[in-house]
Amino acid sequence: MRTIGLIGGLSWESTVIYYQIINQRVRERLGGSHSADSLIWSVDYTTVEDLIFADRWDEVSTLLTGAGRKLEDLGAGLLLICSNTFSRVSDDVERAVSVPVLHIADVVGAEIRARGMRKVGLLGTQFTMEQPFYRDRLAAHGFDVVVPRREQRELVHRVIFDELVRGVLRESSRDAYARIIDDLAADGAEGVILGCTEIELLLSEKDSAIPVLPSARLHAEAAAGLALAG
């Protein structure tokens, strides 16, 4: 089994999802009391949050590439950035290490392609919904990506940073997200990407009019599969 290196704390609330799902999948595959060989490098979220809002992505890159190198030095044979937003620096991390870096958008894109969807909605931070680094990587898998209207994007973004990364789950926010998904479905979306790992703490399939694609869960499941493949 390859050792999985998780660059986490982005935020730690959703890093928990990764740790849980990876270990569950390994136990399901191997049985008994098996669990994954894994390492977590968890950053102080306030530090990186301040950097992205100041548009200091070069410093984010330095911080996360450093984390990637440390995980590799400790024995990780596979790396994940446990975030959609911070996957913006995934290519930098990949260049800095000699082990594979599993990109979250590629995992989500492969799932959408496998389901035969031609148009999907995307919820996430404004960085993820509006900047090309994520949407273009998804589109390369051969489907259209649509995002909510500007005022809806602002609401989704605000809930993530004011509530979800702090562990605050409000029914009113869940309802607001569900209404936004309804609008995406009306625009032709056949599914919706939960493109911020914390959204999975708030929303599930039962809250959505269309199938949801939980990015953290899919990313973690793919990592477990690769680790077990050696």
PDB file of C-alpha atoms in Angstrom:
ATOM      1  CA  MET A   1       0.000   0.000   0.000  1.00  0.00           C
ATOM      2  CA  ARG A   2       1.337   3.418  -0.930  1.00  0.00           C
ATOM      3  CA  THR A   3       1.408   5.984   1.859  1.00  0.00           C
ATOM      4  CA  ILE A   4      -1.020   8.846   1.142  1.00  0.00           C
ATOM      5  CA  GLY A   5       0.166  12.354   1.964  1.00  0.00           C
ATOM      6  CA  LEU A   6      -2.625  14.834   2.642  1.00  0.00           C
ATOM      7  CA  ILE A   7      -1.960  18.571   2.455  1.00  0.00           C
ATOM      8  CA  GLY A   8      -4.805  19.532   4.738  1.00  0.00           C
ATOM      9  CA  GLY A   9      -6.139  22.180   7.039  1.00  0.00           C
ATOM     10  CA  LEU A  10      -7.745  23.838   4.014  1.00  0.00           C
ATOM     11  CA  SER A  11      -9.845  23.813   6.223  1.00  0.00           C
ATOM     12  CA  TRP A  12      -9.437  21.066   8.831  1.00  0.00           C
ATOM     13  CA  GLU A  13     -13.228  20.737   8.920  1.00  0.00           C
ATOM     14  CA  SER A  14     -13.143  19.070   5.503  1.00  0.00           C
ATOM     15  CA  THR A  15      -9.787  17.330   5.988  1.00  0.00           C
ATOM     16  CA  VAL A  16     -11.714  15.124   8.427  1.00  0.00           C
ATOM     17  CA  ILE A  17     -13.790  13.902   5.458  1.00  0.00           C
ATOM     18  CA  TYR A  18     -10.643  12.802   3.662  1.00  0.00           C
ATOM     19  CA  TYR A  19      -9.228  10.913   6.621  1.00  0.00           C
ATOM     20  CA  GLN A  20     -12.522   9.171   7.303  1.00  0.00           C
ATOM     21  CA  ILE A  21     -13.304   8.170   3.708  1.00  0.00           C
ATOM     22  CA  ILE A  22      -9.782   6.966   2.900  1.00  0.00           C
ATOM     23  CA  ASN A  23      -9.700   4.719   5.951  1.00  0.00           C
ATOM     24  CA  GLN A  24     -13.222   3.433   5.348  1.00  0.00           C
ATOM     25  CA  ARG A  25     -12.417   2.468   1.761  1.00  0.00           C
ATOM     26  CA  VAL A  26      -9.204   0.712   2.746  1.00  0.00           C
ATOM     27  CA  ARG A  27     -11.028  -1.277   5.432  1.00  0.00           C
ATOM     28  CA  GLU A  28     -13.790  -2.209   2.960  1.00  0.00           C
ATOM     29  CA  ARG A  29     -11.212  -3.462   0.452  1.00  0.00           C
ATOM     30  CA  LEU A  30      -8.868  -5.267   2.853  1.00  0.00           C
ATOM     31  CA  GLY A  31     -11.295  -6.238   5.616  1.00  0.00           C
ATOM     32  CA  GLY A  32     -10.725  -6.701   9.299  1.00  0.00           C
ATOM     33  CA  SER A  33      -9.238  -3.714  11.091  1.00  0.00           C
ATOM     34  CA  HIS A  34      -7.132  -2.485   8.177  1.00  0.00           C
ATOM     35  CA  SER A  35      -6.638   1.257   7.695  1.00  0.00           C
ATOM     36  CA  ALA A  36      -4.608   3.431   5.361  1.00  0.00           C
ATOM     37  CA  ASP A  37      -0.948   4.295   5.625  1.00  0.00           C
ATOM     38  CA  SER A  38      -1.282   8.070   5.623  1.00  0.00           C
ATOM     39  CA  LEU A  39       0.331  11.333   6.634  1.00  0.00           C
ATOM     40  CA  ILE A  40      -1.338  14.722   7.118  1.00  0.00           C
ATOM     41  CA  TRP A  41       0.401  18.081   6.948  1.00  0.00           C
ATOM     42  CA  SER A  42      -2.222  20.476   8.281  1.00  0.00           C
ATOM     43  CA  VAL A  43      -1.634  24.201   7.821  1.00  0.00           C
ATOM     44  CA  ASP A  44      -3.014  27.070   9.904  1.00  0.00           C
ATOM     45  CA  TYR A  45      -6.034  28.066   7.839  1.00  0.00           C
ATOM     46  CA  THR A  46      -6.022  31.724   8.861  1.00  0.00           C
ATOM     47  CA  THR A  47      -2.561  32.066   7.332  1.00  0.00           C
ATOM     48  CA  VAL A  48      -3.569  30.800   3.898  1.00  0.00           C
ATOM     49  CA  GLU A  49      -6.961  32.498   3.994  1.00  0.00           C
ATOM     50  CA  ASP A  50      -5.280  35.867   4.517  1.00  0.00           C
ATOM     51  CA  LEU A  51      -2.911  35.154   1.622  1.00  0.00           C
ATOM     52  CA  ILE A  52      -5.593  34.292  -0.921  1.00  0.00           C
ATOM     53  CA  PHE A  53      -7.681  37.337  -0.058  1.00  0.00           C
ATOM     54  CA  ALA A  54      -4.563  39.465  -0.510  1.00  0.00           C
ATOM     55  CA  ASP A  55      -3.936  37.750  -3.888  1.00  0.00           C
ATOM     56  CA  ARG A  56      -0.555  36.506  -2.655  1.00  0.00           C
ATOM     57  CA  TRP A  57      -0.753  33.162  -4.410  1.00  0.00           C
ATOM     58  CA  ASP A  58       3.008  32.935  -4.796  1.00  0.00           C
ATOM     59  CA  GLU A  59       3.267  32.667  -1.015  1.00  0.00           C
ATOM     60  CA  VAL A  60       0.503  30.058  -0.955  1.00  0.00           C
ATOM     61  CA  SER A  61       2.505  28.105  -3.512  1.00  0.00           C
ATOM     62  CA  THR A  62       5.646  28.324  -1.392  1.00  0.00           C
ATOM     63  CA  LEU A  63       3.778  27.125   1.690  1.00  0.00           C
ATOM     64  CA  LEU A  64       2.049  24.176   0.023  1.00  0.00           C
ATOM     65  CA  THR A  65       5.037  23.056  -2.038  1.00  0.00           C
ATOM     66  CA  GLY A  66       6.994  23.025   1.211  1.00  0.00           C
ATOM     67  CA  ALA A  67       4.307  20.845   2.775  1.00  0.00           C
ATOM     68  CA  GLY A  68       4.426  18.518  -0.227  1.00  0.00           C
ATOM     69  CA  ARG A  69       8.196  18.121   0.018  1.00  0.00           C
ATOM     70  CA  LYS A  70       7.967  17.390   3.737  1.00  0.00           C
ATOM     71  CA  LEU A  71       5.332  14.718   3.176  1.00  0.00           C
ATOM     72  CA  GLU A  72       7.441  13.118   0.461  1.00  0.00           C
ATOM     73  CA  ASP A  73      10.483  13.177   2.746  1.00  0.00           C
ATOM     74  CA  LEU A  74       8.403  11.421   5.410  1.00  0.00           C
ATOM     75  CA  GLY A  75       7.525   8.629   2.983  1.00  0.00           C
ATOM     76  CA  ALA A  76       4.372   9.689   1.136  1.00  0.00           C
ATOM     77  CA  GLY A  77       4.080   7.999  -2.254  1.00  0.00           C
ATOM     78  CA  LEU A  78       1.016   9.969  -3.361  1.00  0.00           C
ATOM     79  CA  LEU A  79      -0.045  13.539  -2.545  1.00  0.00           C
ATOM     80  CA  LEU A  80      -3.401  15.308  -2.397  1.00  0.00           C
ATOM     81  CA  ILE A  81      -4.203  18.968  -1.839  1.00  0.00           C
ATOM     82  CA  CYS A  82      -7.411  18.607   0.184  1.00  0.00           C
ATOM     83  CA  SER A  83      -9.142  21.575  -1.424  1.00  0.00           C
ATOM     84  CA  ASN A  84     -10.629  22.815  -4.663  1.00  0.00           C
ATOM     85  CA  THR A  85      -9.597  26.453  -4.206  1.00  0.00           C
ATOM     86  CA  PHE A  86      -6.022  25.620  -3.285  1.00  0.00           C
ATOM     87  CA  SER A  87      -5.683  23.266  -6.248  1.00  0.00           C
ATOM     88  CA  ARG A  88      -4.752  26.483  -8.045  1.00  0.00           C
ATOM     89  CA  VAL A  89      -1.155  25.739  -6.968  1.00  0.00           C
ATOM     90  CA  SER A  90      -1.337  21.987  -7.650  1.00  0.00           C
ATOM     91  CA  ASP A  91       0.958  22.224 -10.687  1.00  0.00           C
ATOM     92  CA  ASP A  92       3.558  24.005  -8.542  1.00  0.00           C
ATOM     93  CA  VAL A  93       3.434  21.242  -5.950  1.00  0.00           C
ATOM     94  CA  GLU A  94       3.689  18.602  -8.668  1.00  0.00           C
ATOM     95  CA  ARG A  95       6.825  20.231 -10.070  1.00  0.00           C
ATOM     96  CA  ALA A  96       8.397  20.358  -6.615  1.00  0.00           C
ATOM     97  CA  VAL A  97       8.047  16.656  -5.775  1.00  0.00           C
ATOM     98  CA  SER A  98       8.821  13.345  -7.443  1.00  0.00           C
ATOM     99  CA  VAL A  99       5.632  11.509  -6.424  1.00  0.00           C
ATOM    100  CA  PRO A 100       2.208  11.811  -8.101  1.00  0.00           C
ATOM    101  CA  VAL A 101      -0.148  14.624  -7.086  1.00  0.00           C
ATOM    102  CA  LEU A 102      -3.788  13.618  -7.565  1.00  0.00           C
ATOM    103  CA  HIS A 103      -5.669  16.686  -8.807  1.00  0.00           C
ATOM    104  CA  ILE A 104      -9.176  17.062  -7.400  1.00  0.00           C
ATOM    105  CA  ALA A 105     -10.632  18.488 -10.635  1.00  0.00           C
ATOM    106  CA  ASP A 106      -9.369  15.504 -12.637  1.00  0.00           C
ATOM    107  CA  VAL A 107     -11.085  13.098 -10.253  1.00  0.00           C
ATOM    108  CA  VAL A 108     -14.359  15.045 -10.434  1.00  0.00           C
ATOM    109  CA  GLY A 109     -14.055  15.374 -14.205  1.00  0.00           C
ATOM    110  CA  ALA A 110     -13.549  11.635 -14.624  1.00  0.00           C
ATOM    111  CA  GLU A 111     -16.653  10.916 -12.535  1.00  0.00           C
ATOM    112  CA  ILE A 112     -18.774  13.312 -14.584  1.00  0.00           C
ATOM    113  CA  ARG A 113     -17.516  11.780 -17.819  1.00  0.00           C
ATOM    114  CA  ALA A 114     -18.259   8.275 -16.494  1.00  0.00           C
ATOM    115  CA  ARG A 115     -21.825   9.331 -15.723  1.00  0.00           C
ATOM    116  CA  GLY A 116     -22.269  10.688 -19.245  1.00  0.00           C
ATOM    117  CA  MET A 117     -23.226  14.185 -18.097  1.00  0.00           C
ATOM    118  CA  ARG A 118     -22.867  16.940 -20.675  1.00  0.00           C
ATOM    119  CA  LYS A 119     -23.553  19.991 -18.504  1.00  0.00           C
ATOM    120  CA  VAL A 120     -22.939  20.429 -14.785  1.00  0.00           C
ATOM    121  CA  GLY A 121     -23.279  23.213 -12.248  1.00  0.00           C
ATOM    122  CA  LEU A 122     -20.431  24.290  -9.979  1.00  0.00           C
ATOM    123  CA  LEU A 123     -20.635  25.604  -6.425  1.00  0.00           C
ATOM    124  CA  GLY A 124     -17.507  26.749  -4.630  1.00  0.00           C
ATOM    125  CA  THR A 125     -15.592  29.802  -3.562  1.00  0.00           C
ATOM    126  CA  GLN A 126     -15.580  32.738  -5.946  1.00  0.00           C
ATOM    127  CA  PHE A 127     -11.967  31.814  -6.729  1.00  0.00           C
ATOM    128  CA  THR A 128     -13.107  28.392  -7.903  1.00  0.00           C
ATOM    129  CA  MET A 129     -16.277  29.507  -9.677  1.00  0.00           C
ATOM    130  CA  GLU A 130     -14.848  32.561 -11.436  1.00  0.00           C
ATOM    131  CA  GLN A 131     -11.168  31.908 -12.145  1.00  0.00           C
ATOM    132  CA  PRO A 132     -10.065  29.627 -14.995  1.00  0.00           C
ATOM    133  CA  PHE A 133      -7.707  27.310 -13.092  1.00  0.00           C
ATOM    134  CA  TYR A 134     -10.520  24.973 -12.011  1.00  0.00           C
ATOM    135  CA  ARG A 135     -13.220  25.428 -14.629  1.00  0.00           C
ATOM    136  CA  ASP A 136     -10.783  24.983 -17.520  1.00  0.00           C
ATOM    137  CA  ARG A 137      -9.396  21.797 -15.998  1.00  0.00           C
ATOM    138  CA  LEU A 138     -12.917  20.430 -15.692  1.00  0.00           C
ATOM    139  CA  ALA A 139     -13.898  21.499 -19.210  1.00  0.00           C
ATOM    140  CA  ALA A 140     -10.912  19.581 -20.599  1.00  0.00           C
ATOM    141  CA  HIS A 141     -12.817  16.417 -19.677  1.00  0.00           C
ATOM    142  CA  GLY A 142     -15.433  17.227 -22.307  1.00  0.00           C
ATOM    143  CA  PHE A 143     -18.504  18.808 -20.710  1.00  0.00           C
ATOM    144  CA  ASP A 144     -19.908  22.287 -20.057  1.00  0.00           C
ATOM    145  CA  VAL A 145     -19.628  23.934 -16.635  1.00  0.00           C
ATOM    146  CA  VAL A 146     -22.150  26.550 -15.493  1.00  0.00           C
ATOM    147  CA  VAL A 147     -22.027  28.693 -12.366  1.00  0.00           C
ATOM    148  CA  PRO A 148     -24.694  30.628 -10.456  1.00  0.00           C
ATOM    149  CA  ARG A 149     -25.501  34.291 -11.061  1.00  0.00           C
ATOM    150  CA  ARG A 150     -23.159  36.885  -9.530  1.00  0.00           C
ATOM    151  CA  GLU A 151     -25.265  37.576  -6.436  1.00  0.00           C
ATOM    152  CA  GLN A 152     -25.682  33.831  -5.883  1.00  0.00           C
ATOM    153  CA  ARG A 153     -21.942  33.286  -6.231  1.00  0.00           C
ATOM    154  CA  GLU A 154     -21.386  35.928  -3.571  1.00  0.00           C
ATOM    155  CA  LEU A 155     -23.792  34.160  -1.215  1.00  0.00           C
ATOM    156  CA  VAL A 156     -22.165  30.757  -1.757  1.00  0.00           C
ATOM    157  CA  HIS A 157     -18.731  32.298  -1.157  1.00  0.00           C
ATOM    158  CA  ARG A 158     -19.817  34.151   1.985  1.00  0.00           C
ATOM    159  CA  VAL A 159     -21.368  31.043   3.545  1.00  0.00           C
ATOM    160  CA  ILE A 160     -18.157  29.085   2.943  1.00  0.00           C
ATOM    161  CA  PHE A 161     -15.857  31.603   4.619  1.00  0.00           C
ATOM    162  CA  ASP A 162     -18.172  32.960   7.305  1.00  0.00           C
ATOM    163  CA  GLU A 163     -19.762  29.654   8.292  1.00  0.00           C
ATOM    164  CA  LEU A 164     -18.538  26.357   6.868  1.00  0.00           C
ATOM    165  CA  VAL A 165     -14.787  26.680   7.443  1.00  0.00           C
ATOM    166  CA  ARG A 166     -15.663  27.569  11.041  1.00  0.00           C
ATOM    167  CA  GLY A 167     -17.873  24.518  11.506  1.00  0.00           C
ATOM    168  CA  VAL A 168     -21.119  26.531  11.446  1.00  0.00           C
ATOM    169  CA  LEU A 169     -23.988  24.722   9.680  1.00  0.00           C
ATOM    170  CA  ARG A 170     -27.210  26.692   9.235  1.00  0.00           C
ATOM    171  CA  GLU A 171     -30.494  25.426   7.863  1.00  0.00           C
ATOM    172  CA  SER A 172     -31.071  28.789   6.160  1.00  0.00           C
ATOM    173  CA  SER A 173     -27.817  28.407   4.234  1.00  0.00           C
ATOM    174  CA  ARG A 174     -28.716  24.851   3.228  1.00  0.00           C
ATOM    175  CA  ASP A 175     -32.032  26.111   1.892  1.00  0.00           C
ATOM    176  CA  ALA A 176     -30.342  28.963   0.013  1.00  0.00           C
ATOM    177  CA  TYR A 177     -27.897  26.552  -1.608  1.00  0.00           C
ATOM    178  CA  ALA A 178     -30.774  24.249  -2.586  1.00  0.00           C
ATOM    179  CA  ARG A 179     -32.547  27.135  -4.322  1.00  0.00           C
ATOM    180  CA  ILE A 180     -29.374  27.980  -6.219  1.00  0.00           C
ATOM    181  CA  ILE A 181     -29.099  24.357  -7.353  1.00  0.00           C
ATOM    182  CA  ASP A 182     -32.711  24.540  -8.554  1.00  0.00           C
ATOM    183  CA  ASP A 183     -31.724  27.487 -10.752  1.00  0.00           C
ATOM    184  CA  LEU A 184     -28.715  25.598 -12.123  1.00  0.00           C
ATOM    185  CA  ALA A 185     -30.989  22.673 -12.954  1.00  0.00           C
ATOM    186  CA  ALA A 186     -33.356  25.053 -14.739  1.00  0.00           C
ATOM    187  CA  ASP A 187     -30.340  26.215 -16.760  1.00  0.00           C
ATOM    188  CA  GLY A 188     -29.806  22.641 -17.941  1.00  0.00           C
ATOM    189  CA  ALA A 189     -27.323  21.308 -15.380  1.00  0.00           C
ATOM    190  CA  GLU A 190     -27.603  17.522 -15.069  1.00  0.00           C
ATOM    191  CA  GLY A 191     -25.635  17.472 -11.826  1.00  0.00           C
ATOM    192  CA  VAL A 192     -23.893  19.860  -9.452  1.00  0.00           C
ATOM    193  CA  ILE A 193     -20.281  19.780  -8.284  1.00  0.00           C
ATOM    194  CA  LEU A 194     -19.846  20.512  -4.587  1.00  0.00           C
ATOM    195  CA  GLY A 195     -16.642  22.282  -5.560  1.00  0.00           C
ATOM    196  CA  CYS A 196     -15.653  23.382  -2.103  1.00  0.00           C
ATOM    197  CA  THR A 197     -14.843  20.514   0.210  1.00  0.00           C
ATOM    198  CA  GLU A 198     -16.703  22.121   3.134  1.00  0.00           C
ATOM    199  CA  ILE A 199     -20.008  22.189   1.220  1.00  0.00           C
ATOM    200  CA  GLU A 200     -20.268  18.442   1.831  1.00  0.00           C
ATOM    201  CA  LEU A 201     -20.688  19.228   5.518  1.00  0.00           C
ATOM    202  CA  LEU A 202     -23.856  21.163   4.672  1.00  0.00           C
ATOM    203  CA  LEU A 203     -25.400  19.493   1.623  1.00  0.00           C
ATOM    204  CA  SER A 204     -26.108  15.934   0.573  1.00  0.00           C
ATOM    205  CA  GLU A 205     -27.961  14.231  -2.266  1.00  0.00           C
ATOM    206  CA  LYS A 206     -31.286  14.560  -0.456  1.00  0.00           C
ATOM    207  CA  ASP A 207     -31.007  18.360  -0.455  1.00  0.00           C
ATOM    208  CA  SER A 208     -30.546  18.642  -4.216  1.00  0.00           C
ATOM    209  CA  ALA A 209     -32.949  18.423  -7.144  1.00  0.00           C
ATOM    210  CA  ILE A 210     -30.135  16.949  -9.282  1.00  0.00           C
ATOM    211  CA  PRO A 211     -27.292  14.507  -8.530  1.00  0.00           C
ATOM    212  CA  VAL A 212     -24.466  15.969  -6.456  1.00  0.00           C
ATOM    213  CA  LEU A 213     -20.789  15.342  -7.110  1.00  0.00           C
ATOM    214  CA  PRO A 214     -19.030  15.597  -3.724  1.00  0.00           C
ATOM    215  CA  SER A 215     -15.476  16.597  -4.594  1.00  0.00           C
ATOM    216  CA  ALA A 216     -13.816  15.697  -1.277  1.00  0.00           C
ATOM    217  CA  ARG A 217     -15.428  12.260  -1.121  1.00  0.00           C
ATOM    218  CA  LEU A 218     -14.558  11.486  -4.756  1.00  0.00           C
ATOM    219  CA  HIS A 219     -10.991  12.716  -4.262  1.00  0.00           C
ATOM    220  CA  ALA A 220     -10.522  10.608  -1.130  1.00  0.00           C
ATOM    221  CA  GLU A 221     -12.001   7.486  -2.746  1.00  0.00           C
ATOM    222  CA  ALA A 222      -9.697   7.865  -5.742  1.00  0.00           C
ATOM    223  CA  ALA A 223      -6.694   8.267  -3.445  1.00  0.00           C
ATOM    224  CA  ALA A 224      -7.574   5.090  -1.562  1.00  0.00           C
ATOM    225  CA  GLY A 225      -7.867   3.195  -4.833  1.00  0.00           C
ATOM    226  CA  LEU A 226      -4.486   4.406  -6.050  1.00  0.00           C
ATOM    227  CA  ALA A 227      -2.830   3.650  -2.731  1.00  0.00           C
ATOM    228  CA  LEU A 228      -4.142   0.105  -2.747  1.00  0.00           C
ATOM    229  CA  ALA A 229      -3.030  -0.354  -6.345  1.00  0.00           C
ATOM    230  CA  GLY A 230       0.521   0.243  -5.146  1.00  0.00           C
TER     231      GLY A 230
END
